[in-house]
mmCIF file of C-alpha atoms and ligand atoms in Angstrom:
data_model
loop_
_atom_site.group_PDB
_atom_site.id
_atom_site.type_symbol
_atom_site.label_atom_id
_atom_site.label_comp_id
_atom_site.label_asym_id
_atom_site.label_seq_id
_atom_site.Cartn_x
_atom_site.Cartn_y
_atom_site.Cartn_z
ATOM 1 C CA UNK A 1 -16.396 -7.263 7.304
ATOM 2 C CA UNK A 2 -15.198 -3.773 6.640
ATOM 3 C CA UNK A 3 -14.586 -3.699 2.943
ATOM 4 C CA UNK A 4 -15.047 0.010 2.682
ATOM 5 C CA UNK A 5 -13.663 2.552 5.092
ATOM 6 C CA UNK A 6 -16.206 3.119 7.822
ATOM 7 C CA UNK A 7 -15.784 6.453 9.564
ATOM 8 C CA UNK A 8 -15.614 6.099 13.335
ATOM 9 C CA UNK A 9 -16.024 8.730 15.981
ATOM 10 C CA UNK A 10 -12.785 10.549 16.595
ATOM 11 C CA UNK A 11 -11.059 9.054 13.569
ATOM 12 C CA UNK A 12 -10.180 11.127 10.593
ATOM 13 C CA UNK A 13 -11.427 9.883 7.256
ATOM 14 C CA UNK A 14 -9.392 10.251 4.097
ATOM 15 C CA UNK A 15 -10.051 13.367 2.100
ATOM 16 C CA UNK A 16 -11.377 13.051 -1.410
ATOM 17 C CA UNK A 17 -8.526 12.081 -3.701
ATOM 18 C CA UNK A 18 -6.165 15.004 -3.999
ATOM 19 C CA UNK A 19 -2.767 13.449 -4.476
ATOM 20 C CA UNK A 20 -1.019 13.263 -7.742
ATOM 21 C CA UNK A 21 -0.133 10.069 -9.503
ATOM 22 C CA UNK A 22 3.480 10.290 -10.612
ATOM 23 C CA UNK A 23 4.998 7.362 -12.420
ATOM 24 C CA UNK A 24 2.172 5.128 -11.196
ATOM 25 C CA UNK A 25 2.743 6.123 -7.567
ATOM 26 C CA UNK A 26 0.500 8.456 -5.693
ATOM 27 C CA UNK A 27 2.059 11.284 -3.741
ATOM 28 C CA UNK A 28 -0.524 12.069 -1.078
ATOM 29 C CA UNK A 29 -0.988 15.706 -0.265
ATOM 30 C CA UNK A 30 -1.277 15.103 3.451
ATOM 31 C CA UNK A 31 -0.397 17.661 6.089
ATOM 32 C CA UNK A 32 3.181 16.901 6.913
ATOM 33 C CA UNK A 33 3.761 19.702 9.344
ATOM 34 C CA UNK A 34 3.994 17.187 12.180
ATOM 35 C CA UNK A 35 7.166 15.665 10.866
ATOM 36 C CA UNK A 36 10.207 15.638 13.040
ATOM 37 C CA UNK A 37 12.950 17.323 11.013
ATOM 38 C CA UNK A 38 13.419 15.053 8.010
ATOM 39 C CA UNK A 39 17.176 15.221 8.218
ATOM 40 C CA UNK A 40 16.713 13.832 11.705
ATOM 41 C CA UNK A 41 14.212 11.013 11.419
ATOM 42 C CA UNK A 42 15.264 9.822 8.016
ATOM 43 C CA UNK A 43 18.932 9.681 8.853
ATOM 44 C CA UNK A 44 20.218 6.299 9.881
ATOM 45 C CA UNK A 45 20.814 5.047 12.448
ATOM 46 C CA UNK A 46 18.355 6.515 14.940
ATOM 47 C CA UNK A 47 17.552 10.133 15.565
ATOM 48 C CA UNK A 48 20.625 11.237 17.391
ATOM 49 C CA UNK A 49 20.050 14.919 16.639
ATOM 50 C CA UNK A 50 17.044 14.942 18.962
ATOM 51 C CA UNK A 51 18.446 15.286 22.444
ATOM 52 C CA UNK A 52 16.033 15.783 25.283
ATOM 53 C CA UNK A 53 16.157 15.164 28.999
ATOM 54 C CA UNK A 54 14.726 11.775 29.991
ATOM 55 C CA UNK A 55 11.640 13.221 31.643
ATOM 56 C CA UNK A 56 9.682 16.413 31.437
ATOM 57 C CA UNK A 57 10.471 17.190 35.043
ATOM 58 C CA UNK A 58 14.204 16.584 34.783
ATOM 59 C CA UNK A 59 14.827 20.160 33.888
ATOM 60 C CA UNK A 60 12.640 23.100 33.010
ATOM 61 C CA UNK A 61 12.803 23.710 29.277
ATOM 62 C CA UNK A 62 12.084 27.138 27.968
ATOM 63 C CA UNK A 63 11.400 26.767 24.310
ATOM 64 C CA UNK A 64 11.615 29.500 21.757
ATOM 65 C CA UNK A 65 8.876 29.664 19.113
ATOM 66 C CA UNK A 66 9.296 26.686 16.821
ATOM 67 C CA UNK A 67 10.552 24.452 19.592
ATOM 68 C CA UNK A 68 14.143 25.711 19.591
ATOM 69 C CA UNK A 69 15.983 25.528 22.883
ATOM 70 C CA UNK A 70 17.839 28.769 23.392
ATOM 71 C CA UNK A 71 20.928 27.269 25.027
ATOM 72 C CA UNK A 72 22.202 25.570 21.889
ATOM 73 C CA UNK A 73 21.247 25.738 18.257
ATOM 74 C CA UNK A 74 21.762 21.961 18.096
ATOM 75 C CA UNK A 75 19.325 21.260 20.889
ATOM 76 C CA UNK A 76 15.832 20.884 19.444
ATOM 77 C CA UNK A 77 12.831 19.742 21.426
ATOM 78 C CA UNK A 78 9.719 18.895 19.494
ATOM 79 C CA UNK A 79 6.766 20.318 21.416
ATOM 80 C CA UNK A 80 4.723 17.195 20.656
ATOM 81 C CA UNK A 81 7.289 15.086 22.467
ATOM 82 C CA UNK A 82 6.452 17.087 25.568
ATOM 83 C CA UNK A 83 2.755 16.493 24.943
ATOM 84 C CA UNK A 84 3.416 12.766 24.528
ATOM 85 C CA UNK A 85 5.005 12.775 27.963
ATOM 86 C CA UNK A 86 1.777 14.062 29.428
ATOM 87 C CA UNK A 87 -0.066 10.853 28.530
ATOM 88 C CA UNK A 88 2.229 7.959 29.533
ATOM 89 C CA UNK A 89 -0.740 5.657 30.105
ATOM 90 C CA UNK A 90 -1.558 5.834 26.367
ATOM 91 C CA UNK A 91 1.764 6.489 24.634
ATOM 92 C CA UNK A 92 5.250 5.276 25.430
ATOM 93 C CA UNK A 93 7.933 7.722 24.397
ATOM 94 C CA UNK A 94 11.031 6.273 22.780
ATOM 95 C CA UNK A 95 13.350 6.729 25.740
ATOM 96 C CA UNK A 96 11.043 4.628 27.935
ATOM 97 C CA UNK A 97 10.667 1.633 25.660
ATOM 98 C CA UNK A 98 13.722 -0.460 26.516
ATOM 99 C CA UNK A 99 12.655 -1.398 30.074
ATOM 100 C CA UNK A 100 9.428 -2.839 28.658
ATOM 101 C CA UNK A 101 11.282 -5.540 26.754
ATOM 102 C CA UNK A 102 9.775 -8.863 27.841
ATOM 103 C CA UNK A 103 7.284 -6.959 30.042
ATOM 104 C CA UNK A 104 4.603 -5.897 27.600
ATOM 105 C CA UNK A 105 1.968 -8.081 29.238
ATOM 106 C CA UNK A 106 2.627 -6.134 32.453
ATOM 107 C CA UNK A 107 2.227 -2.847 30.636
ATOM 108 C CA UNK A 108 -1.091 -4.077 29.173
ATOM 109 C CA UNK A 109 -2.022 -5.556 32.548
ATOM 110 C CA UNK A 110 -2.888 -8.943 31.087
ATOM 111 C CA UNK A 111 -1.289 -11.908 29.365
ATOM 112 C CA UNK A 112 -2.637 -12.007 25.810
ATOM 113 C CA UNK A 113 -1.448 -12.387 22.235
ATOM 114 C CA UNK A 114 0.608 -9.342 21.293
ATOM 115 C CA UNK A 115 0.341 -7.723 17.854
ATOM 116 C CA UNK A 116 2.283 -4.709 16.657
ATOM 117 C CA UNK A 117 1.609 -2.277 13.824
ATOM 118 C CA UNK A 118 4.465 -0.260 12.322
ATOM 119 C CA UNK A 119 3.443 3.174 11.024
ATOM 120 C CA UNK A 120 0.033 3.663 12.673
ATOM 121 C CA UNK A 121 -0.429 7.174 11.282
ATOM 122 C CA UNK A 122 -4.058 8.035 12.090
ATOM 123 C CA UNK A 123 -4.916 4.921 14.081
ATOM 124 C CA UNK A 124 -7.940 3.692 12.176
ATOM 125 C CA UNK A 125 -6.475 0.222 11.572
ATOM 126 C CA UNK A 126 -5.735 -0.617 15.210
ATOM 127 C CA UNK A 127 -8.985 0.930 16.376
ATOM 128 C CA UNK A 128 -10.984 -1.394 14.135
ATOM 129 C CA UNK A 129 -8.696 -4.344 14.847
ATOM 130 C CA UNK A 130 -9.222 -3.918 18.587
ATOM 131 C CA UNK A 131 -12.959 -4.211 18.080
ATOM 132 C CA UNK A 132 -12.553 -7.394 16.065
ATOM 133 C CA UNK A 133 -9.937 -8.858 18.387
ATOM 134 C CA UNK A 134 -10.565 -7.683 21.936
ATOM 135 C CA UNK A 135 -8.526 -10.672 23.121
ATOM 136 C CA UNK A 136 -5.295 -9.193 21.676
ATOM 137 C CA UNK A 137 -2.896 -6.558 23.077
ATOM 138 C CA UNK A 138 -2.160 -4.067 20.302
ATOM 139 C CA UNK A 139 0.766 -1.686 20.056
ATOM 140 C CA UNK A 140 1.130 0.872 17.262
ATOM 141 C CA UNK A 141 4.484 2.444 16.414
ATOM 142 C CA UNK A 142 4.814 5.847 14.828
ATOM 143 C CA UNK A 143 7.890 7.984 14.242
ATOM 144 C CA UNK A 144 6.276 11.364 13.862
ATOM 145 C CA UNK A 145 5.751 13.078 17.198
ATOM 146 C CA UNK A 146 2.578 14.925 16.339
ATOM 147 C CA UNK A 147 0.977 11.805 14.887
ATOM 148 C CA UNK A 148 2.035 9.791 17.919
ATOM 149 C CA UNK A 149 0.509 12.357 20.235
ATOM 150 C CA UNK A 150 -2.682 12.356 18.175
ATOM 151 C CA UNK A 151 -2.781 8.555 18.368
ATOM 152 C CA UNK A 152 -2.536 8.730 22.139
ATOM 153 C CA UNK A 153 -5.294 11.324 22.212
ATOM 154 C CA UNK A 154 -7.431 9.040 20.036
ATOM 155 C CA UNK A 155 -6.874 6.009 22.270
ATOM 156 C CA UNK A 156 -7.751 8.098 25.308
ATOM 157 C CA UNK A 157 -10.838 9.617 23.721
ATOM 158 C CA UNK A 158 -12.158 6.250 22.534
ATOM 159 C CA UNK A 159 -10.952 4.618 25.737
ATOM 160 C CA UNK A 160 -9.344 1.835 23.746
ATOM 161 C CA UNK A 161 -8.739 -0.789 26.389
ATOM 162 C CA UNK A 162 -6.010 -2.846 24.811
ATOM 163 C CA UNK A 163 -4.469 -0.442 22.295
ATOM 164 C CA UNK A 164 -1.395 1.597 23.101
ATOM 165 C CA UNK A 165 1.032 3.578 20.966
ATOM 166 C CA UNK A 166 4.756 4.202 21.050
ATOM 167 C CA UNK A 167 7.032 6.780 19.533
ATOM 168 C CA UNK A 168 9.488 4.460 17.832
ATOM 169 C CA UNK A 169 11.047 3.368 14.568
ATOM 170 C CA UNK A 170 9.969 -0.022 13.312
ATOM 171 C CA UNK A 171 13.589 -0.904 12.651
ATOM 172 C CA UNK A 172 14.285 -0.573 16.385
ATOM 173 C CA UNK A 173 11.853 -3.230 17.636
ATOM 174 C CA UNK A 174 14.711 -5.448 18.736
ATOM 175 C CA UNK A 175 15.558 -2.867 21.411
ATOM 176 C CA UNK A 176 12.219 -3.165 23.207
ATOM 177 C CA UNK A 177 10.650 -6.493 22.180
ATOM 178 C CA UNK A 178 12.043 -9.704 23.646
ATOM 179 C CA UNK A 179 12.675 -12.854 21.591
ATOM 180 C CA UNK A 180 9.398 -14.673 20.946
ATOM 181 C CA UNK A 181 7.322 -11.858 22.487
ATOM 182 C CA UNK A 182 5.429 -10.617 19.431
ATOM 183 C CA UNK A 183 2.814 -12.733 17.656
ATOM 184 C CA UNK A 184 1.947 -10.572 14.672
ATOM 185 C CA UNK A 185 3.615 -7.623 12.945
ATOM 186 C CA UNK A 186 1.479 -5.496 10.652
ATOM 187 C CA UNK A 187 2.941 -3.099 8.094
ATOM 188 C CA UNK A 188 0.430 -1.151 6.034
ATOM 189 C CA UNK A 189 1.549 1.072 3.181
ATOM 190 C CA UNK A 190 5.100 1.810 4.322
ATOM 191 C CA UNK A 191 7.130 4.343 2.405
ATOM 192 C CA UNK A 192 8.252 2.446 -0.735
ATOM 193 C CA UNK A 193 11.503 4.425 -1.135
ATOM 194 C CA UNK A 194 11.125 4.197 -4.873
ATOM 195 C CA UNK A 195 14.487 5.145 -6.304
ATOM 196 C CA UNK A 196 17.071 2.428 -6.415
ATOM 197 C CA UNK A 197 19.517 4.483 -4.374
ATOM 198 C CA UNK A 198 16.827 4.715 -1.653
ATOM 199 C CA UNK A 199 16.018 1.005 -1.442
ATOM 200 C CA UNK A 200 18.383 0.686 1.501
ATOM 201 C CA UNK A 201 15.842 2.705 3.530
ATOM 202 C CA UNK A 202 13.006 0.235 2.981
ATOM 203 C CA UNK A 203 11.788 -1.358 6.179
ATOM 204 C CA UNK A 204 11.905 -4.891 4.805
ATOM 205 C CA UNK A 205 15.556 -5.907 4.531
ATOM 206 C CA UNK A 206 17.307 -9.228 5.237
ATOM 207 C CA UNK A 207 18.414 -7.861 8.633
ATOM 208 C CA UNK A 208 14.872 -6.877 9.532
ATOM 209 C CA UNK A 209 13.649 -10.373 8.659
ATOM 210 C CA UNK A 210 16.352 -11.752 10.961
ATOM 211 C CA UNK A 211 15.029 -9.555 13.771
ATOM 212 C CA UNK A 212 11.436 -10.577 13.131
ATOM 213 C CA UNK A 213 12.406 -14.229 13.138
ATOM 214 C CA UNK A 214 14.000 -13.799 16.557
ATOM 215 C CA UNK A 215 11.199 -11.720 18.048
ATOM 216 C CA UNK A 216 8.344 -14.003 16.948
ATOM 217 C CA UNK A 217 7.429 -17.500 18.068
ATOM 218 C CA UNK A 218 6.816 -20.245 15.485
ATOM 219 C CA UNK A 219 3.457 -19.496 13.836
ATOM 220 C CA UNK A 220 3.911 -15.721 14.250
ATOM 221 C CA UNK A 221 2.775 -13.745 11.213
ATOM 222 C CA UNK A 222 3.797 -10.681 9.215
ATOM 223 C CA UNK A 223 0.887 -8.913 7.509
ATOM 224 C CA UNK A 224 2.017 -6.516 4.801
ATOM 225 C CA UNK A 225 0.110 -4.467 2.254
ATOM 226 C CA UNK A 226 1.119 -1.751 -0.161
ATOM 227 C CA UNK A 227 0.053 0.108 -3.271
ATOM 228 C CA UNK A 228 3.593 -0.249 -4.662
ATOM 229 C CA UNK A 229 4.129 -3.228 -6.925
ATOM 230 C CA UNK A 230 7.918 -2.934 -6.801
ATOM 231 C CA UNK A 231 8.012 -2.944 -3.015
ATOM 232 C CA UNK A 232 5.552 -5.859 -2.928
ATOM 233 C CA UNK A 233 7.792 -7.925 -5.227
ATOM 234 C CA UNK A 234 10.879 -6.910 -3.257
ATOM 235 C CA UNK A 235 9.314 -8.073 0.019
ATOM 236 C CA UNK A 236 7.984 -11.294 -1.469
ATOM 237 C CA UNK A 237 11.451 -12.063 -2.829
ATOM 238 C CA UNK A 238 13.027 -11.465 0.575
ATOM 239 C CA UNK A 239 10.695 -13.913 2.316
ATOM 240 C CA UNK A 240 11.062 -16.456 -0.490
ATOM 241 C CA UNK A 241 14.838 -16.231 -0.282
ATOM 242 C CA UNK A 242 14.492 -17.146 3.401
ATOM 243 C CA UNK A 243 12.033 -20.005 2.860
ATOM 244 C CA UNK A 244 13.543 -22.306 5.452
ATOM 245 C CA UNK A 245 12.369 -19.759 8.069
ATOM 246 C CA UNK A 246 9.193 -18.318 6.502
ATOM 247 C CA UNK A 247 6.109 -19.624 4.698
ATOM 248 C CA UNK A 248 4.186 -17.213 2.510
ATOM 249 C CA UNK A 249 0.653 -18.286 3.363
ATOM 250 C CA UNK A 250 -1.146 -15.600 1.385
ATOM 251 C CA UNK A 251 -0.197 -13.250 -1.435
ATOM 252 C CA UNK A 252 -2.310 -11.235 -3.818
ATOM 253 C CA UNK A 253 -1.923 -8.435 -6.309
ATOM 254 C CA UNK A 254 -5.510 -7.343 -5.714
ATOM 255 C CA UNK A 255 -6.486 -7.647 -2.077
ATOM 256 C CA UNK A 256 -9.940 -6.162 -2.476
ATOM 257 C CA UNK A 257 -10.937 -8.924 -4.904
ATOM 258 C CA UNK A 258 -9.164 -11.712 -3.070
ATOM 259 C CA UNK A 259 -10.262 -14.287 -0.493
ATOM 260 C CA UNK A 260 -9.371 -11.817 2.291
ATOM 261 C CA UNK A 261 -11.077 -8.853 0.639
ATOM 262 C CA UNK A 262 -14.232 -9.033 2.722
ATOM 263 C CA UNK A 263 -12.390 -8.950 6.047
ATOM 264 C CA UNK A 264 -9.807 -6.380 5.034
ATOM 265 C CA UNK A 265 -9.567 -3.254 7.184
ATOM 266 C CA UNK A 266 -9.093 -0.376 4.782
ATOM 267 C CA UNK A 267 -6.484 2.088 5.999
ATOM 268 C CA UNK A 268 -6.356 5.802 5.392
ATOM 269 C CA UNK A 269 -3.707 5.544 2.684
ATOM 270 C CA UNK A 270 -5.387 2.513 1.187
ATOM 271 C CA UNK A 271 -8.643 4.445 0.756
ATOM 272 C CA UNK A 272 -6.731 7.269 -0.872
ATOM 273 C CA UNK A 273 -4.887 5.017 -3.326
ATOM 274 C CA UNK A 274 -8.022 3.007 -4.072
ATOM 275 C CA UNK A 275 -9.869 6.188 -4.932
ATOM 276 C CA UNK A 276 -7.227 6.674 -7.625
ATOM 277 C CA UNK A 277 -7.902 3.207 -9.002
ATOM 278 C CA UNK A 278 -4.712 1.624 -7.684
ATOM 279 C CA UNK A 279 -4.867 -2.017 -6.499
ATOM 280 C CA UNK A 280 -3.698 -3.110 -3.069
ATOM 281 C CA UNK A 281 -0.949 -5.740 -2.957
ATOM 282 C CA UNK A 282 -0.859 -7.878 0.176
ATOM 283 C CA UNK A 283 0.922 -10.820 1.688
ATOM 284 C CA UNK A 284 1.109 -12.826 4.896
ATOM 285 C CA UNK A 285 4.304 -14.627 5.902
ATOM 286 C CA UNK A 286 4.316 -17.143 8.745
ATOM 287 C CA UNK A 287 7.369 -17.873 10.830
ATOM 288 C CA UNK A 288 8.293 -21.559 10.750
HETATM 289 C C1 SAM B 301 2.571 6.003 4.172
HETATM 290 S S1 SAM B 301 2.041 6.144 5.823
HETATM 291 C C2 SAM B 301 0.910 4.771 5.995
HETATM 292 C C3 SAM B 301 0.053 4.962 7.188
HETATM 293 C C4 SAM B 301 -0.965 3.852 7.500
HETATM 294 N N1 SAM B 301 -0.288 2.627 7.837
HETATM 295 C C5 SAM B 301 -1.920 3.652 6.366
HETATM 296 O O1 SAM B 301 -1.872 2.575 5.748
HETATM 297 O O2 SAM B 301 -2.733 4.541 6.115
HETATM 298 C C6 SAM B 301 3.454 5.565 6.713
HETATM 299 C C7 SAM B 301 3.386 5.895 8.198
HETATM 300 O O3 SAM B 301 4.460 5.232 8.836
HETATM 301 C C8 SAM B 301 5.219 6.159 9.601
HETATM 302 N N2 SAM B 301 6.581 5.659 9.490
HETATM 303 C C9 SAM B 301 7.441 5.829 8.468
HETATM 304 N N3 SAM B 301 8.579 5.171 8.705
HETATM 305 C C10 SAM B 301 8.433 4.573 9.904
HETATM 306 C C11 SAM B 301 9.277 3.766 10.707
HETATM 307 N N4 SAM B 301 10.508 3.458 10.307
HETATM 308 N N5 SAM B 301 8.808 3.314 11.894
HETATM 309 C C12 SAM B 301 7.568 3.647 12.314
HETATM 310 N N6 SAM B 301 6.727 4.414 11.597
HETATM 311 C C13 SAM B 301 7.158 4.871 10.420
HETATM 312 C C14 SAM B 301 4.977 7.500 8.962
HETATM 313 O O4 SAM B 301 5.175 8.563 9.859
HETATM 314 C C15 SAM B 301 3.533 7.358 8.504
HETATM 315 O O5 SAM B 301 2.636 7.730 9.512
#
């Protein structure tokens, strides 16, 4: 249906190709000023350096320019976290996720299939998906505060009925999704963590597959696509090594010229990589 990226109102379209291709991998020159401090969100486990009161009204916070809290140099509040708190009907902040475990149909105010995207970034994928599948409840996870706030603003502006966003790490889904609660998990163009010493940071790991297996019912699906051949092979190998629990029902090294090419929803990063002539690798794994 949407082979090329169709601009939609309120959704940013990818810029003309500007990134550099280094060693076959594109380094996009996107605005990264919205990142939570890298030492914080990239450190494992969790983001323990970010300490904030549970609600905006718990205590008045007087921030110094740059979001620093004057009381302690260790106490950093990202201003976009405060903005996220102003739109709880569209975005769930991380500290409020746990009570929703097993209750997502209540949050969405209807019982429906439940699909989750990890790394929603600009929101174009879930926006289009919600138009194609109005019968599905869609939740997008994003770890960067500014992006999460923008996603909430987008959902509000477009009045997306069954799309919500959450400020959360994909690795943490087991803390707010109940066993068997999620029917599809979508991961588009995750960070490939290219260097061997960084592979431990990749989202797809044996432990993550264990979590997914628990959180999905039989027939649940993982949809994954990437520009990175190495990460594609890595992920394929992981699912194959676990073949008594997963079936790979679809895999291609060139999604745009595959059987699913015509119904593919092109993401922001996908459009950028494609404009540099890179193919899109994709796979679907089904839980047995
Ligand atoms: C390379 S971008 C891809 C964005 C989008 N899926 C696309 O295809 O255009 C990865 C996105 O995932 C987010 N992200 C990275 N690690 C994440 C994690 N562990 N959990 C949730 N989101 C994450 C980043 O902030 C970024 O927005």
